[in-house]
PDB file of C-alpha atoms in Angstrom:
ATOM      1  CA  UNK A   1     123.605  99.741 112.607  1.00  0.00           C
ATOM      2  CA  UNK A   2     123.210  96.073 114.055  1.00  0.00           C
ATOM      3  CA  UNK A   3     120.111  96.011 116.607  1.00  0.00           C
ATOM      4  CA  UNK A   4     121.461  93.688 120.435  1.00  0.00           C
ATOM      5  CA  UNK A   5     119.199  93.607 122.983  1.00  0.00           C
ATOM      6  CA  UNK A   6     120.708  96.080 124.203  1.00  0.00           C
ATOM      7  CA  UNK A   7     117.669  98.161 122.780  1.00  0.00           C
ATOM      8  CA  UNK A   8     114.071  98.334 123.179  1.00  0.00           C
ATOM      9  CA  UNK A   9     112.667  96.549 120.085  1.00  0.00           C
ATOM     10  CA  UNK A  10     109.523  98.083 119.047  1.00  0.00           C
ATOM     11  CA  UNK A  11     106.888  94.758 119.678  1.00  0.00           C
ATOM     12  CA  UNK A  12     104.152  97.295 116.586  1.00  0.00           C
ATOM     13  CA  UNK A  13     105.141  99.308 113.741  1.00  0.00           C
ATOM     14  CA  UNK A  14     103.149 101.173 111.570  1.00  0.00           C
ATOM     15  CA  UNK A  15     104.134 102.228 108.427  1.00  0.00           C
ATOM     16  CA  UNK A  16     102.618 104.752 105.937  1.00  0.00           C
ATOM     17  CA  UNK A  17     104.043 103.712 103.033  1.00  0.00           C
ATOM     18  CA  UNK A  18     104.334 106.953 101.075  1.00  0.00           C
ATOM     19  CA  UNK A  19     106.358 107.676  97.310  1.00  0.00           C
ATOM     20  CA  UNK A  20     105.841 104.827  94.929  1.00  0.00           C
ATOM     21  CA  UNK A  21     104.590 107.259  92.650  1.00  0.00           C
ATOM     22  CA  UNK A  22     106.848 109.508  93.042  1.00  0.00           C
ATOM     23  CA  UNK A  23     109.812 107.793  92.588  1.00  0.00           C
ATOM     24  CA  UNK A  24     109.411 106.020  89.400  1.00  0.00           C
ATOM     25  CA  UNK A  25     108.096 109.345  88.010  1.00  0.00           C
ATOM     26  CA  UNK A  26     112.098 110.470  88.949  1.00  0.00           C
ATOM     27  CA  UNK A  27     112.712 107.487  86.999  1.00  0.00           C
ATOM     28  CA  UNK A  28     111.394 108.648  83.861  1.00  0.00           C
ATOM     29  CA  UNK A  29     108.587 104.994  84.521  1.00  0.00           C
ATOM     30  CA  UNK A  30     104.974 104.990  85.437  1.00  0.00           C
ATOM     31  CA  UNK A  31     103.463 105.010  88.675  1.00  0.00           C
ATOM     32  CA  UNK A  32     103.492 101.535  88.374  1.00  0.00           C
ATOM     33  CA  UNK A  33     106.266 100.619  88.124  1.00  0.00           C
ATOM     34  CA  UNK A  34     106.513 102.229  91.534  1.00  0.00           C
ATOM     35  CA  UNK A  35     103.651 100.916  93.447  1.00  0.00           C
ATOM     36  CA  UNK A  36     104.951  96.967  91.802  1.00  0.00           C
ATOM     37  CA  UNK A  37     108.517  98.171  93.807  1.00  0.00           C
ATOM     38  CA  UNK A  38     106.659  98.900  96.634  1.00  0.00           C
ATOM     39  CA  UNK A  39     105.611  95.659  96.929  1.00  0.00           C
ATOM     40  CA  UNK A  40     109.207  94.351  96.634  1.00  0.00           C
ATOM     41  CA  UNK A  41     110.094  96.353  99.460  1.00  0.00           C
ATOM     42  CA  UNK A  42     107.689  95.530 102.114  1.00  0.00           C
ATOM     43  CA  UNK A  43     107.916  91.732 101.365  1.00  0.00           C
ATOM     44  CA  UNK A  44     111.895  92.475 102.193  1.00  0.00           C
ATOM     45  CA  UNK A  45     111.060  94.320 105.377  1.00  0.00           C
ATOM     46  CA  UNK A  46     108.319  91.916 106.415  1.00  0.00           C
ATOM     47  CA  UNK A  47     111.212  88.808 105.702  1.00  0.00           C
ATOM     48  CA  UNK A  48     113.764  90.220 108.170  1.00  0.00           C
ATOM     49  CA  UNK A  49     111.733  92.417 111.011  1.00  0.00           C
ATOM     50  CA  UNK A  50     110.046  89.338 112.732  1.00  0.00           C
ATOM     51  CA  UNK A  51     114.428  88.443 113.665  1.00  0.00           C
ATOM     52  CA  UNK A  52     114.767  91.741 114.360  1.00  0.00           C
ATOM     53  CA  UNK A  53     112.453  91.077 116.759  1.00  0.00           C
ATOM     54  CA  UNK A  54     109.209  93.293 116.025  1.00  0.00           C
ATOM     55  CA  UNK A  55     106.140  91.084 116.622  1.00  0.00           C
ATOM     56  CA  UNK A  56     103.495  93.418 114.333  1.00  0.00           C
ATOM     57  CA  UNK A  57     103.485  94.849 111.330  1.00  0.00           C
ATOM     58  CA  UNK A  58     100.435  97.259 110.036  1.00  0.00           C
ATOM     59  CA  UNK A  59     100.859  99.169 106.717  1.00  0.00           C
ATOM     60  CA  UNK A  60      98.262 101.651 104.717  1.00  0.00           C
ATOM     61  CA  UNK A  61      97.858 100.018 101.259  1.00  0.00           C
ATOM     62  CA  UNK A  62      95.023 101.739 100.295  1.00  0.00           C
ATOM     63  CA  UNK A  63      93.219 104.516 101.610  1.00  0.00           C
ATOM     64  CA  UNK A  64      89.952 105.713 101.419  1.00  0.00           C
ATOM     65  CA  UNK A  65      90.744 108.767 100.294  1.00  0.00           C
ATOM     66  CA  UNK A  66      92.811 107.016  97.490  1.00  0.00           C
ATOM     67  CA  UNK A  67      89.556 105.919  95.353  1.00  0.00           C
ATOM     68  CA  UNK A  68      90.048 110.016  93.879  1.00  0.00           C
ATOM     69  CA  UNK A  69      92.904 108.993  92.298  1.00  0.00           C
ATOM     70  CA  UNK A  70      92.586 108.983  88.028  1.00  0.00           C
ATOM     71  CA  UNK A  71      90.992 105.085  87.062  1.00  0.00           C
ATOM     72  CA  UNK A  72      94.071 104.146  85.494  1.00  0.00           C
ATOM     73  CA  UNK A  73      96.180 104.560  88.398  1.00  0.00           C
ATOM     74  CA  UNK A  74      92.744 102.649  90.680  1.00  0.00           C
ATOM     75  CA  UNK A  75      92.573 100.297  88.176  1.00  0.00           C
ATOM     76  CA  UNK A  76      96.587  99.394  88.375  1.00  0.00           C
ATOM     77  CA  UNK A  77      96.346  99.644  92.083  1.00  0.00           C
ATOM     78  CA  UNK A  78      94.293  96.883  91.947  1.00  0.00           C
ATOM     79  CA  UNK A  79      95.531  94.730  89.280  1.00  0.00           C
ATOM     80  CA  UNK A  80      98.736  95.026  91.818  1.00  0.00           C
ATOM     81  CA  UNK A  81      96.763  94.165  94.913  1.00  0.00           C
ATOM     82  CA  UNK A  82      95.247  90.567  93.109  1.00  0.00           C
ATOM     83  CA  UNK A  83      98.909  89.836  92.187  1.00  0.00           C
ATOM     84  CA  UNK A  84      99.555  90.306  95.763  1.00  0.00           C
ATOM     85  CA  UNK A  85      96.827  88.697  97.098  1.00  0.00           C
ATOM     86  CA  UNK A  86      97.890  85.393  95.337  1.00  0.00           C
ATOM     87  CA  UNK A  87     101.546  85.097  95.312  1.00  0.00           C
ATOM     88  CA  UNK A  88     102.085  86.410  99.817  1.00  0.00           C
ATOM     89  CA  UNK A  89     100.056  83.025 100.353  1.00  0.00           C
ATOM     90  CA  UNK A  90     102.601  81.343  99.173  1.00  0.00           C
ATOM     91  CA  UNK A  91     105.132  83.651 101.189  1.00  0.00           C
ATOM     92  CA  UNK A  92     102.978  83.943 104.299  1.00  0.00           C
ATOM     93  CA  UNK A  93     103.670  80.545 104.502  1.00  0.00           C
ATOM     94  CA  UNK A  94     107.164  80.245 103.284  1.00  0.00           C
ATOM     95  CA  UNK A  95     108.057  83.002 106.389  1.00  0.00           C
ATOM     96  CA  UNK A  96     105.343  82.034 108.814  1.00  0.00           C
ATOM     97  CA  UNK A  97     103.358  85.425 108.391  1.00  0.00           C
ATOM     98  CA  UNK A  98      99.802  85.722 109.851  1.00  0.00           C
ATOM     99  CA  UNK A  99      97.987  88.006 107.897  1.00  0.00           C
ATOM    100  CA  UNK A 100      95.222  89.853 108.203  1.00  0.00           C
ATOM    101  CA  UNK A 101      93.190  92.591 106.020  1.00  0.00           C
ATOM    102  CA  UNK A 102      91.829  95.154 108.238  1.00  0.00           C
ATOM    103  CA  UNK A 103      89.418  98.665 106.362  1.00  0.00           C
ATOM    104  CA  UNK A 104      86.363  98.602 104.686  1.00  0.00           C
ATOM    105  CA  UNK A 105      85.837  95.774 102.606  1.00  0.00           C
ATOM    106  CA  UNK A 106      82.754  97.464 100.669  1.00  0.00           C
ATOM    107  CA  UNK A 107      83.789  98.996  97.403  1.00  0.00           C
ATOM    108  CA  UNK A 108      86.631  95.786  96.611  1.00  0.00           C
ATOM    109  CA  UNK A 109      85.536  93.704  93.542  1.00  0.00           C
ATOM    110  CA  UNK A 110      84.464  90.219  95.023  1.00  0.00           C
ATOM    111  CA  UNK A 111      87.521  88.461  93.920  1.00  0.00           C
ATOM    112  CA  UNK A 112      89.340  90.853  95.761  1.00  0.00           C
ATOM    113  CA  UNK A 113      87.013  90.057  99.190  1.00  0.00           C
ATOM    114  CA  UNK A 114      87.834  86.020  98.075  1.00  0.00           C
ATOM    115  CA  UNK A 115      91.686  86.143  97.564  1.00  0.00           C
ATOM    116  CA  UNK A 116      91.383  88.577 100.800  1.00  0.00           C
ATOM    117  CA  UNK A 117      89.431  85.449 102.784  1.00  0.00           C
ATOM    118  CA  UNK A 118      91.863  82.899 101.302  1.00  0.00           C
ATOM    119  CA  UNK A 119      94.370  84.300 102.361  1.00  0.00           C
ATOM    120  CA  UNK A 120      93.339  84.899 106.478  1.00  0.00           C
ATOM    121  CA  UNK A 121      91.842  82.043 105.932  1.00  0.00           C
ATOM    122  CA  UNK A 122      94.982  80.147 105.082  1.00  0.00           C
ATOM    123  CA  UNK A 123      97.643  82.203 107.452  1.00  0.00           C
ATOM    124  CA  UNK A 124      96.111  82.123 110.152  1.00  0.00           C
ATOM    125  CA  UNK A 125      98.064  79.401 112.535  1.00  0.00           C
ATOM    126  CA  UNK A 126     101.318  81.104 111.564  1.00  0.00           C
ATOM    127  CA  UNK A 127     103.043  82.010 114.215  1.00  0.00           C
ATOM    128  CA  UNK A 128     105.430  84.604 112.918  1.00  0.00           C
ATOM    129  CA  UNK A 129     105.696  88.197 112.574  1.00  0.00           C
ATOM    130  CA  UNK A 130     101.271  88.791 112.050  1.00  0.00           C
ATOM    131  CA  UNK A 131     101.081  91.450 109.546  1.00  0.00           C
ATOM    132  CA  UNK A 132      98.546  93.743 108.932  1.00  0.00           C
ATOM    133  CA  UNK A 133      97.906  95.430 105.540  1.00  0.00           C
ATOM    134  CA  UNK A 134      95.081  98.374 105.567  1.00  0.00           C
ATOM    135  CA  UNK A 135      93.610  98.033 102.464  1.00  0.00           C
ATOM    136  CA  UNK A 136      90.289 100.424 101.560  1.00  0.00           C
ATOM    137  CA  UNK A 137      90.861 102.336 105.318  1.00  0.00           C
ATOM    138  CA  UNK A 138      90.174 105.202 106.664  1.00  0.00           C
ATOM    139  CA  UNK A 139      91.218 106.080 110.567  1.00  0.00           C
ATOM    140  CA  UNK A 140      87.334 108.722 110.177  1.00  0.00           C
ATOM    141  CA  UNK A 141      85.490 105.247 108.548  1.00  0.00           C
ATOM    142  CA  UNK A 142      86.905 102.676 110.993  1.00  0.00           C
ATOM    143  CA  UNK A 143      85.522 104.599 113.829  1.00  0.00           C
ATOM    144  CA  UNK A 144      82.005 105.668 112.084  1.00  0.00           C
ATOM    145  CA  UNK A 145      82.211 102.016 111.102  1.00  0.00           C
ATOM    146  CA  UNK A 146      82.673 101.187 115.482  1.00  0.00           C
ATOM    147  CA  UNK A 147      80.175 103.762 116.921  1.00  0.00           C
ATOM    148  CA  UNK A 148      77.559 101.613 114.415  1.00  0.00           C
ATOM    149  CA  UNK A 149      78.511  98.119 115.602  1.00  0.00           C
ATOM    150  CA  UNK A 150      78.159  99.122 119.529  1.00  0.00           C
ATOM    151  CA  UNK A 151      74.849 101.233 119.053  1.00  0.00           C
ATOM    152  CA  UNK A 152      73.986  98.042 116.304  1.00  0.00           C
ATOM    153  CA  UNK A 153      74.403  96.359 120.021  1.00  0.00           C
ATOM    154  CA  UNK A 154      72.450  98.725 122.380  1.00  0.00           C
ATOM    155  CA  UNK A 155      69.906  98.182 119.716  1.00  0.00           C
ATOM    156  CA  UNK A 156      70.177  94.478 120.561  1.00  0.00           C
ATOM    157  CA  UNK A 157      70.252  94.924 124.556  1.00  0.00           C
ATOM    158  CA  UNK A 158      73.847  93.318 124.183  1.00  0.00           C
ATOM    159  CA  UNK A 159      75.851  96.638 125.775  1.00  0.00           C
ATOM    160  CA  UNK A 160      74.748  98.180 128.758  1.00  0.00           C
ATOM    161  CA  UNK A 161      75.665 101.980 127.271  1.00  0.00           C
ATOM    162  CA  UNK A 162      77.151 102.515 131.260  1.00  0.00           C
ATOM    163  CA  UNK A 163      79.917  99.977 130.624  1.00  0.00           C
ATOM    164  CA  UNK A 164      80.852 101.640 127.193  1.00  0.00           C
ATOM    165  CA  UNK A 165      84.576 102.159 127.877  1.00  0.00           C
ATOM    166  CA  UNK A 166      88.022 102.738 126.213  1.00  0.00           C
ATOM    167  CA  UNK A 167      87.876  98.836 125.821  1.00  0.00           C
ATOM    168  CA  UNK A 168      84.421  97.822 124.307  1.00  0.00           C
ATOM    169  CA  UNK A 169      85.821 100.386 121.999  1.00  0.00           C
ATOM    170  CA  UNK A 170      89.113  98.861 120.763  1.00  0.00           C
ATOM    171  CA  UNK A 171      86.840  94.561 121.100  1.00  0.00           C
ATOM    172  CA  UNK A 172      84.761  96.956 117.751  1.00  0.00           C
ATOM    173  CA  UNK A 173      87.622  98.300 115.729  1.00  0.00           C
ATOM    174  CA  UNK A 174      89.152  96.992 113.163  1.00  0.00           C
ATOM    175  CA  UNK A 175      92.565  96.466 114.711  1.00  0.00           C
ATOM    176  CA  UNK A 176      90.683  93.955 117.553  1.00  0.00           C
ATOM    177  CA  UNK A 177      93.141  91.942 119.973  1.00  0.00           C
ATOM    178  CA  UNK A 178      96.405  93.983 118.180  1.00  0.00           C
ATOM    179  CA  UNK A 179      98.529  96.519 120.541  1.00  0.00           C
ATOM    180  CA  UNK A 180      98.589  99.234 119.352  1.00  0.00           C
ATOM    181  CA  UNK A 181     101.675 100.117 117.076  1.00  0.00           C
ATOM    182  CA  UNK A 182     104.461 101.029 119.070  1.00  0.00           C
ATOM    183  CA  UNK A 183     106.953 103.130 116.246  1.00  0.00           C
ATOM    184  CA  UNK A 184     104.695 104.874 113.255  1.00  0.00           C
ATOM    185  CA  UNK A 185     107.209 105.036 110.376  1.00  0.00           C
ATOM    186  CA  UNK A 186     106.299 107.035 107.290  1.00  0.00           C
ATOM    187  CA  UNK A 187     108.349 107.211 104.373  1.00  0.00           C
ATOM    188  CA  UNK A 188     108.854 110.483 101.385  1.00  0.00           C
ATOM    189  CA  UNK A 189     109.127 113.138 103.692  1.00  0.00           C
ATOM    190  CA  UNK A 190     105.949 113.570 104.795  1.00  0.00           C
ATOM    191  CA  UNK A 191     104.980 114.765 108.049  1.00  0.00           C
ATOM    192  CA  UNK A 192     101.425 113.464 108.746  1.00  0.00           C
ATOM    193  CA  UNK A 193      99.040 110.509 109.098  1.00  0.00           C
ATOM    194  CA  UNK A 194      96.927 110.937 106.307  1.00  0.00           C
ATOM    195  CA  UNK A 195      93.763 109.460 108.143  1.00  0.00           C
ATOM    196  CA  UNK A 196      95.810 106.013 109.394  1.00  0.00           C
ATOM    197  CA  UNK A 197      94.827 105.112 112.485  1.00  0.00           C
ATOM    198  CA  UNK A 198      93.834 107.803 114.495  1.00  0.00           C
ATOM    199  CA  UNK A 199      92.425 105.770 117.464  1.00  0.00           C
ATOM    200  CA  UNK A 200      95.397 103.656 117.790  1.00  0.00           C
ATOM    201  CA  UNK A 201      98.027 106.059 117.475  1.00  0.00           C
ATOM    202  CA  UNK A 202      97.246 108.158 120.337  1.00  0.00           C
ATOM    203  CA  UNK A 203     100.899 107.154 122.256  1.00  0.00           C
ATOM    204  CA  UNK A 204     102.822 106.421 119.169  1.00  0.00           C
ATOM    205  CA  UNK A 205     106.294 107.616 118.415  1.00  0.00           C
ATOM    206  CA  UNK A 206     106.783 108.928 114.923  1.00  0.00           C
ATOM    207  CA  UNK A 207     109.319 108.792 112.786  1.00  0.00           C
ATOM    208  CA  UNK A 208     110.095 110.845 109.253  1.00  0.00           C
ATOM    209  CA  UNK A 209     112.415 109.491 106.248  1.00  0.00           C
ATOM    210  CA  UNK A 210     112.741 111.420 103.497  1.00  0.00           C
ATOM    211  CA  UNK A 211     113.254 108.152 101.271  1.00  0.00           C
ATOM    212  CA  UNK A 212     110.824 106.847  99.428  1.00  0.00           C
ATOM    213  CA  UNK A 213     109.170 103.071 100.224  1.00  0.00           C
ATOM    214  CA  UNK A 214     110.667 101.533  97.399  1.00  0.00           C
ATOM    215  CA  UNK A 215     114.138 102.660  98.669  1.00  0.00           C
ATOM    216  CA  UNK A 216     113.499 101.913 102.416  1.00  0.00           C
ATOM    217  CA  UNK A 217     115.455  98.853 103.264  1.00  0.00           C
ATOM    218  CA  UNK A 218     115.540  96.801 106.192  1.00  0.00           C
ATOM    219  CA  UNK A 219     118.869  99.289 107.135  1.00  0.00           C
ATOM    220  CA  UNK A 220     116.544 102.432 107.402  1.00  0.00           C
ATOM    221  CA  UNK A 221     114.696 100.092 109.913  1.00  0.00           C
ATOM    222  CA  UNK A 222     117.248  99.549 111.877  1.00  0.00           C
ATOM    223  CA  UNK A 223     117.838 103.400 112.251  1.00  0.00           C
ATOM    224  CA  UNK A 224     114.088 103.944 113.055  1.00  0.00           C
ATOM    225  CA  UNK A 225     114.355 101.540 115.463  1.00  0.00           C
ATOM    226  CA  UNK A 226     117.867 102.404 117.290  1.00  0.00           C
ATOM    227  CA  UNK A 227     115.967 105.972 116.961  1.00  0.00           C
ATOM    228  CA  UNK A 228     112.892 104.429 118.643  1.00  0.00           C
ATOM    229  CA  UNK A 229     114.738 102.773 121.866  1.00  0.00           C
ATOM    230  CA  UNK A 230     116.835 106.478 123.045  1.00  0.00           C
ATOM    231  CA  UNK A 231     112.807 107.777 123.610  1.00  0.00           C
ATOM    232  CA  UNK A 232     111.477 107.708 126.937  1.00  0.00           C
ATOM    233  CA  UNK A 233     107.753 106.317 127.027  1.00  0.00           C
ATOM    234  CA  UNK A 234     105.656 107.908 129.539  1.00  0.00           C
ATOM    235  CA  UNK A 235     102.641 108.141 128.785  1.00  0.00           C
ATOM    236  CA  UNK A 236     101.380 111.371 130.224  1.00  0.00           C
ATOM    237  CA  UNK A 237     103.475 110.848 133.195  1.00  0.00           C
ATOM    238  CA  UNK A 238     106.517 112.379 134.875  1.00  0.00           C
ATOM    239  CA  UNK A 239     109.599 111.464 134.589  1.00  0.00           C
ATOM    240  CA  UNK A 240     110.736 110.325 138.224  1.00  0.00           C
TER     241      UNK A 240
END
């Protein structure tokens, strides 16, 4: 399909890039091969998403629960991340992408944190797609960290408890200044959100794909947009 002006394109798409390891194992290769191919798929999707009309993409790269995986796989993922962060600075400049990393930096190696800071600083003035990478991220962890920040502000007399509302909470989330996702895509056939953007997905439309992430294409993204375009979003209201 071709996305045209008749389609209601989501402003913000969140993606759970699931199935990299299973995709590789089905081909008789190690899981790390799948993660490498998955990073290439992400690069391809980001290069074309903005032209379709998508302004924001937020991807689930590494969750707080992923630390429970075998050490060898974690080490391979962290090394892949190092490579990805270094190449992303050049790619972001080439493709005019503004990159932001969300999640808990505690637990990440110092060189990875430094690479994140360089990437964010180096791409901050880009005016195309805004890409959020959720790294060492968990929705519950984000809410806990947000709560601690607000409590600290209250203890320092910077916040009046009676003025705390939803807008207050959003200012202390990792996704500050980013609109909530309109559409969530999850690949690999799993039908759950796995602790991803728990606050932000309150009114997001969900689209599940049987394909593993390395096989996901721009045509699959367009199919998801067509699905989204046919949904009437009422936000709790009734159709008049």
